[in-house]
Tab-separated table of C-alpha atoms in Angstrom:
chain	number	residue	atom	x	y	z
X	1	UNK	CA	56.486	-7.093	-29.704
X	2	UNK	CA	54.749	-10.336	-28.690
X	3	UNK	CA	55.630	-9.731	-25.041
X	4	UNK	CA	54.243	-6.209	-25.161
X	5	UNK	CA	51.013	-7.484	-26.735
X	6	UNK	CA	50.663	-10.190	-24.092
X	7	UNK	CA	51.190	-7.706	-21.260
X	8	UNK	CA	48.643	-5.358	-22.854
X	9	UNK	CA	46.032	-8.125	-23.099
X	10	UNK	CA	46.598	-9.149	-19.481
X	11	UNK	CA	46.271	-5.572	-18.252
X	12	UNK	CA	43.151	-5.078	-20.365
X	13	UNK	CA	41.566	-8.250	-18.989
X	14	UNK	CA	42.411	-7.197	-15.442
X	15	UNK	CA	40.919	-3.751	-16.051
X	16	UNK	CA	37.716	-5.252	-17.509
X	17	UNK	CA	37.412	-7.571	-14.534
X	18	UNK	CA	37.849	-4.646	-12.143
X	19	UNK	CA	35.139	-2.641	-13.913
X	20	UNK	CA	32.742	-5.625	-13.924
X	21	UNK	CA	33.407	-6.212	-10.218
X	22	UNK	CA	32.793	-2.545	-9.499
X	23	UNK	CA	29.485	-2.584	-11.388
X	24	UNK	CA	28.444	-5.774	-9.612
X	25	UNK	CA	29.269	-4.330	-6.190
X	26	UNK	CA	27.371	-1.115	-6.854
X	27	UNK	CA	24.171	-2.993	-7.783
X	28	UNK	CA	22.548	-0.196	-9.769
X	29	UNK	CA	19.234	-2.099	-9.913
X	30	UNK	CA	17.762	-4.385	-7.247
X	31	UNK	CA	14.435	-6.187	-7.775
X	32	UNK	CA	12.650	-7.390	-4.647
X	33	UNK	CA	9.432	-9.440	-4.772
X	34	UNK	CA	7.633	-9.166	-1.441
X	35	UNK	CA	4.599	-10.576	0.344
X	36	UNK	CA	2.877	-9.278	3.441
X	37	UNK	CA	-0.015	-9.673	5.834
X	38	UNK	CA	-1.792	-6.529	6.996
X	39	UNK	CA	-4.517	-5.638	9.456
X	40	UNK	CA	-6.695	-2.985	7.771
X	41	UNK	CA	-8.889	-1.571	10.534
X	42	UNK	CA	-11.431	0.773	8.976
X	43	UNK	CA	-15.247	0.555	8.926
X	44	UNK	CA	-14.762	-3.204	9.247
X	45	UNK	CA	-11.614	-4.978	10.407
X	46	UNK	CA	-9.968	-6.713	7.449
X	47	UNK	CA	-7.016	-9.070	7.372
X	48	UNK	CA	-5.443	-8.631	3.934
X	49	UNK	CA	-2.859	-10.540	1.936
X	50	UNK	CA	-0.603	-8.387	-0.209
X	51	UNK	CA	1.839	-9.266	-3.015
X	52	UNK	CA	4.106	-6.759	-4.685
X	53	UNK	CA	7.470	-5.965	-6.169
X	54	UNK	CA	9.998	-3.239	-5.425
X	55	UNK	CA	12.545	-1.794	-7.836
X	56	UNK	CA	15.501	0.058	-6.305
X	57	UNK	CA	17.586	2.058	-8.769
X	58	UNK	CA	20.886	3.705	-7.813
X	59	UNK	CA	22.110	5.784	-10.770
X	60	UNK	CA	24.801	7.214	-8.452
X	61	UNK	CA	25.951	7.081	-4.846
X	62	UNK	CA	24.039	10.293	-4.218
X	63	UNK	CA	20.621	9.258	-5.530
X	64	UNK	CA	18.240	6.391	-4.706
X	65	UNK	CA	15.009	5.831	-6.641
X	66	UNK	CA	12.415	3.353	-5.365
X	67	UNK	CA	9.296	2.083	-7.141
X	68	UNK	CA	6.784	-0.107	-5.259
X	69	UNK	CA	3.908	-1.865	-7.021
X	70	UNK	CA	1.410	-4.289	-5.554
X	71	UNK	CA	-2.133	-5.474	-4.928
X	72	UNK	CA	-4.052	-6.774	-1.917
X	73	UNK	CA	-7.318	-8.450	-0.947
X	74	UNK	CA	-8.971	-9.399	2.302
X	75	UNK	CA	-8.512	-13.009	3.319
X	76	UNK	CA	-11.139	-12.973	6.065
X	77	UNK	CA	-14.865	-12.444	5.460
X	78	UNK	CA	-16.172	-9.850	7.910
X	79	UNK	CA	-19.853	-9.021	8.257
X	80	UNK	CA	-20.849	-5.384	8.378
X	81	UNK	CA	-23.052	-4.455	11.318
X	82	UNK	CA	-25.990	-2.098	11.505
X	83	UNK	CA	-24.002	0.199	13.784
X	84	UNK	CA	-21.067	0.534	11.366
X	85	UNK	CA	-23.122	0.361	8.178
X	86	UNK	CA	-21.264	1.577	5.151
X	87	UNK	CA	-19.623	4.873	4.400
X	88	UNK	CA	-22.813	6.332	2.930
X	89	UNK	CA	-24.991	5.099	5.837
X	90	UNK	CA	-27.404	3.098	3.671
X	91	UNK	CA	-29.916	1.251	5.822
X	92	UNK	CA	-29.539	-2.527	5.713
X	93	UNK	CA	-33.307	-2.958	5.925
X	94	UNK	CA	-33.615	-1.492	2.405
X	95	UNK	CA	-31.978	-4.642	1.008
X	96	UNK	CA	-33.835	-7.533	2.618
X	97	UNK	CA	-33.539	-10.914	1.016
X	98	UNK	CA	-36.353	-12.790	-0.696
X	99	UNK	CA	-38.573	-14.157	0.819
X	100	UNK	CA	-39.245	-11.108	3.012
X	101	UNK	CA	-37.087	-10.865	6.090
X	102	UNK	CA	-38.626	-12.303	9.249
X	103	UNK	CA	-37.541	-13.783	12.549
X	104	UNK	CA	-37.595	-17.252	10.995
X	105	UNK	CA	-34.747	-16.316	8.648
X	106	UNK	CA	-31.154	-16.316	9.833
X	107	UNK	CA	-30.463	-12.655	10.752
X	108	UNK	CA	-27.027	-12.911	9.152
X	109	UNK	CA	-28.715	-13.142	5.762
X	110	UNK	CA	-29.738	-9.531	6.204
X	111	UNK	CA	-26.190	-8.471	7.097
X	112	UNK	CA	-23.942	-7.811	4.132
X	113	UNK	CA	-20.579	-9.482	3.800
X	114	UNK	CA	-17.788	-6.957	3.329
X	115	UNK	CA	-14.874	-7.272	0.903
X	116	UNK	CA	-11.834	-5.060	0.398
X	117	UNK	CA	-9.366	-5.113	-2.492
X	118	UNK	CA	-7.038	-2.661	-4.170
X	119	UNK	CA	-3.660	-1.848	-5.636
X	120	UNK	CA	-0.987	0.777	-5.152
X	121	UNK	CA	2.004	2.338	-6.917
X	122	UNK	CA	4.524	4.450	-5.005
X	123	UNK	CA	7.685	6.122	-6.282
X	124	UNK	CA	10.198	8.198	-4.332
X	125	UNK	CA	13.650	9.680	-4.855
X	126	UNK	CA	16.071	10.128	-1.952
X	127	UNK	CA	19.499	11.692	-1.442
X	128	UNK	CA	21.555	9.881	1.264
X	129	UNK	CA	24.033	11.757	3.473
X	130	UNK	CA	26.551	10.050	5.749
X	131	UNK	CA	27.142	11.716	9.094
X	132	UNK	CA	30.898	11.368	8.445
X	133	UNK	CA	33.237	9.513	6.092
X	134	UNK	CA	33.610	6.661	8.570
X	135	UNK	CA	30.054	6.683	9.909
X	136	UNK	CA	27.785	3.672	9.512
X	137	UNK	CA	24.749	5.928	9.778
X	138	UNK	CA	23.185	7.862	6.909
X	139	UNK	CA	20.140	10.129	6.626
X	140	UNK	CA	18.113	10.096	3.396
X	141	UNK	CA	15.483	12.787	2.817
X	142	UNK	CA	13.049	11.818	0.030
X	143	UNK	CA	10.136	13.137	-1.997
X	144	UNK	CA	7.637	10.939	-3.825
X	145	UNK	CA	4.222	10.270	-5.278
X	146	UNK	CA	1.727	7.684	-3.995
X	147	UNK	CA	-1.201	6.252	-5.939
X	148	UNK	CA	-3.873	4.166	-4.218
X	149	UNK	CA	-7.075	2.633	-5.580
X	150	UNK	CA	-9.269	0.368	-3.515
X	151	UNK	CA	-12.776	-1.018	-3.508
X	152	UNK	CA	-15.017	-1.800	-0.549
X	153	UNK	CA	-18.062	-3.865	-1.465
X	154	UNK	CA	-21.037	-5.003	0.593
X	155	UNK	CA	-22.858	-8.121	-0.630
X	156	UNK	CA	-26.471	-8.473	0.506
X	157	UNK	CA	-28.475	-11.688	0.302
X	158	UNK	CA	-27.619	-15.290	-0.509
X	159	UNK	CA	-25.885	-16.719	-3.548
X	160	UNK	CA	-28.092	-16.310	-6.607
X	161	UNK	CA	-30.103	-13.513	-4.951
X	162	UNK	CA	-27.363	-11.020	-4.224
X	163	UNK	CA	-27.334	-7.244	-4.259
X	164	UNK	CA	-23.961	-5.503	-4.294
X	165	UNK	CA	-23.102	-2.008	-3.138
X	166	UNK	CA	-19.543	-0.915	-3.941
X	167	UNK	CA	-17.441	2.095	-3.023
X	168	UNK	CA	-14.360	2.832	-5.136
X	169	UNK	CA	-11.709	5.124	-3.688
X	170	UNK	CA	-8.939	6.846	-5.669
X	171	UNK	CA	-6.021	8.803	-4.214
X	172	UNK	CA	-2.978	10.447	-5.778
X	173	UNK	CA	-0.754	11.979	-3.114
X	174	UNK	CA	2.618	13.757	-3.122
X	175	UNK	CA	4.729	12.553	-0.192
X	176	UNK	CA	7.894	13.461	1.659
X	177	UNK	CA	9.911	12.194	4.579
X	178	UNK	CA	13.269	10.791	5.602
X	179	UNK	CA	15.026	7.475	6.148
X	180	UNK	CA	17.586	6.742	8.857
X	181	UNK	CA	19.962	3.941	7.773
X	182	UNK	CA	22.483	2.006	9.850
X	183	UNK	CA	24.797	-0.730	8.539
X	184	UNK	CA	26.504	-2.954	11.093
X	185	UNK	CA	29.968	-4.507	10.777
X	186	UNK	CA	28.251	-7.787	9.882
X	187	UNK	CA	26.517	-5.997	6.952
X	188	UNK	CA	23.061	-6.060	8.529
X	189	UNK	CA	21.219	-2.920	7.377
X	190	UNK	CA	18.593	-1.343	9.615
X	191	UNK	CA	16.253	1.352	8.260
X	192	UNK	CA	13.671	3.592	9.884
X	193	UNK	CA	11.425	5.413	7.386
X	194	UNK	CA	9.016	8.194	8.388
X	195	UNK	CA	6.797	9.908	5.827
X	196	UNK	CA	3.624	11.904	5.281
X	197	UNK	CA	1.359	12.230	2.242
X	198	UNK	CA	-1.296	14.752	1.245
X	199	UNK	CA	-3.751	13.937	-1.569
X	200	UNK	CA	-3.858	16.044	-4.714
X	201	UNK	CA	-6.697	13.761	-5.914
X	202	UNK	CA	-9.161	12.237	-3.438
X	203	UNK	CA	-12.353	10.701	-4.872
X	204	UNK	CA	-15.118	8.251	-4.043
X	205	UNK	CA	-17.381	6.629	-6.631
X	206	UNK	CA	-20.416	4.540	-5.722
X	207	UNK	CA	-21.397	1.552	-7.850
X	208	UNK	CA	-24.762	0.064	-6.937
X	209	UNK	CA	-25.426	-3.133	-8.880
X	210	UNK	CA	-29.040	-4.325	-9.162
X	211	UNK	CA	-30.300	-1.163	-7.466
X	212	UNK	CA	-32.202	1.812	-8.822
X	213	UNK	CA	-30.020	4.509	-7.213
X	214	UNK	CA	-27.677	6.195	-9.727
X	215	UNK	CA	-23.914	5.838	-9.490
X	216	UNK	CA	-22.237	9.003	-8.294
X	217	UNK	CA	-18.670	10.294	-7.926
X	218	UNK	CA	-17.727	12.562	-5.028
X	219	UNK	CA	-14.701	14.651	-4.169
X	220	UNK	CA	-13.425	13.956	-0.651
X	221	UNK	CA	-11.932	16.599	1.604
X	222	UNK	CA	-8.148	16.277	1.921
X	223	UNK	CA	-6.193	15.346	5.031
X	224	UNK	CA	-2.560	14.570	5.870
X	225	UNK	CA	-1.723	10.866	6.396
X	226	UNK	CA	1.457	9.738	8.248
X	227	UNK	CA	3.349	6.436	8.040
X	228	UNK	CA	6.302	4.795	9.768
X	229	UNK	CA	8.263	1.708	8.703
X	230	UNK	CA	11.134	-0.258	10.268
X	231	UNK	CA	13.177	-2.719	8.199
X	232	UNK	CA	16.078	-5.113	8.687
X	233	UNK	CA	18.044	-6.426	5.695
X	234	UNK	CA	20.213	-9.509	6.164
X	235	UNK	CA	22.094	-10.334	2.964
X	236	UNK	CA	19.255	-10.576	0.395
X	237	UNK	CA	16.378	-10.980	2.836
X	238	UNK	CA	14.403	-7.939	4.024
X	239	UNK	CA	11.877	-7.992	6.864
X	240	UNK	CA	9.627	-4.979	7.485
X	241	UNK	CA	6.957	-3.837	9.875
X	242	UNK	CA	4.821	-0.856	8.879
X	243	UNK	CA	2.091	1.354	10.288
X	244	UNK	CA	0.044	3.820	8.244
X	245	UNK	CA	-2.779	6.095	9.343
X	246	UNK	CA	-5.093	6.915	6.421
X	247	UNK	CA	-7.243	9.962	7.100
X	248	UNK	CA	-10.124	9.891	4.615
X	249	UNK	CA	-12.089	13.068	4.085
X	250	UNK	CA	-15.823	13.666	3.966
X	251	UNK	CA	-17.838	14.050	0.773
X	252	UNK	CA	-18.967	17.401	-0.542
X	253	UNK	CA	-22.647	18.051	0.087
X	254	UNK	CA	-23.495	19.364	-3.367
X	255	UNK	CA	-25.062	16.090	-4.479
X	256	UNK	CA	-27.267	15.619	-1.459
X	257	UNK	CA	-25.233	12.801	0.109
X	258	UNK	CA	-22.925	13.251	3.060
X	259	UNK	CA	-20.204	10.860	4.171
X	260	UNK	CA	-18.345	11.731	7.369
X	261	UNK	CA	-14.560	11.651	7.571
X	262	UNK	CA	-13.142	8.244	8.499
X	263	UNK	CA	-9.778	6.888	9.634
X	264	UNK	CA	-8.076	3.627	8.687
X	265	UNK	CA	-5.226	2.138	10.708
X	266	UNK	CA	-3.063	-0.206	8.618
X	267	UNK	CA	-0.457	-2.389	10.334
X	268	UNK	CA	1.570	-4.937	8.392
X	269	UNK	CA	4.491	-7.364	8.318
X	270	UNK	CA	6.302	-8.160	5.068
X	271	UNK	CA	9.164	-10.293	3.731
X	272	UNK	CA	11.131	-9.595	0.536
X	273	UNK	CA	14.041	-11.225	-1.280
X	274	UNK	CA	16.470	-9.405	-3.571
X	275	UNK	CA	17.353	-10.396	-7.120
């Protein structure tokens, strides 16, 4: 009886260890903090620093769920120019500093400094398919939802005598695409991700501090925006390069203000580490 009990305990312990090892190998949840530098070329050219976190959930071998959250802010301080102006084409000369603008004052004082900041939340669900049982290549179609909010502000004047004009953009966009994955014999994983998004919600709100013009919210016309991303994962370290073309629509003309369509080219490099 004692021998049978001992054998049973040993088998049970071995079984528990096997299950634990299996769960550990499958890694149902991976958390990846990541930082990146991006070049956000839009009305001005911004260099932005971005910090975020990615959650990768694998409830089964046939389903991957990814959630990306993060925020960014420009780390350079570009000046807007009269030729680029701002999205609503407000004339710089309307916001001259005090004392009145003249040739004796540094012309840069009459040029607003531009700032860009925002945050994002993206979620997608993909179903991976191997080309064959022995193949190291898999294809993963996905569908998702992307949320973006960012603010572009122009600061006129010197410290203590500043006027601020701010544009707040909001986008909520369904997305779809596919990932091509390759895992080498040395366990290096390479991924190419191609996707497109189309906004269900696309809005612009103006916020004019210290000015008499009223704040207004506009609907923007909707355009398709593509993106492409290449990544290499070595053990727990992931390196990515990414390009995104954001096609921003024009405002409706019902409120007497017209903003033309604009395009932003976003190119970035990021590093993440798994936990």
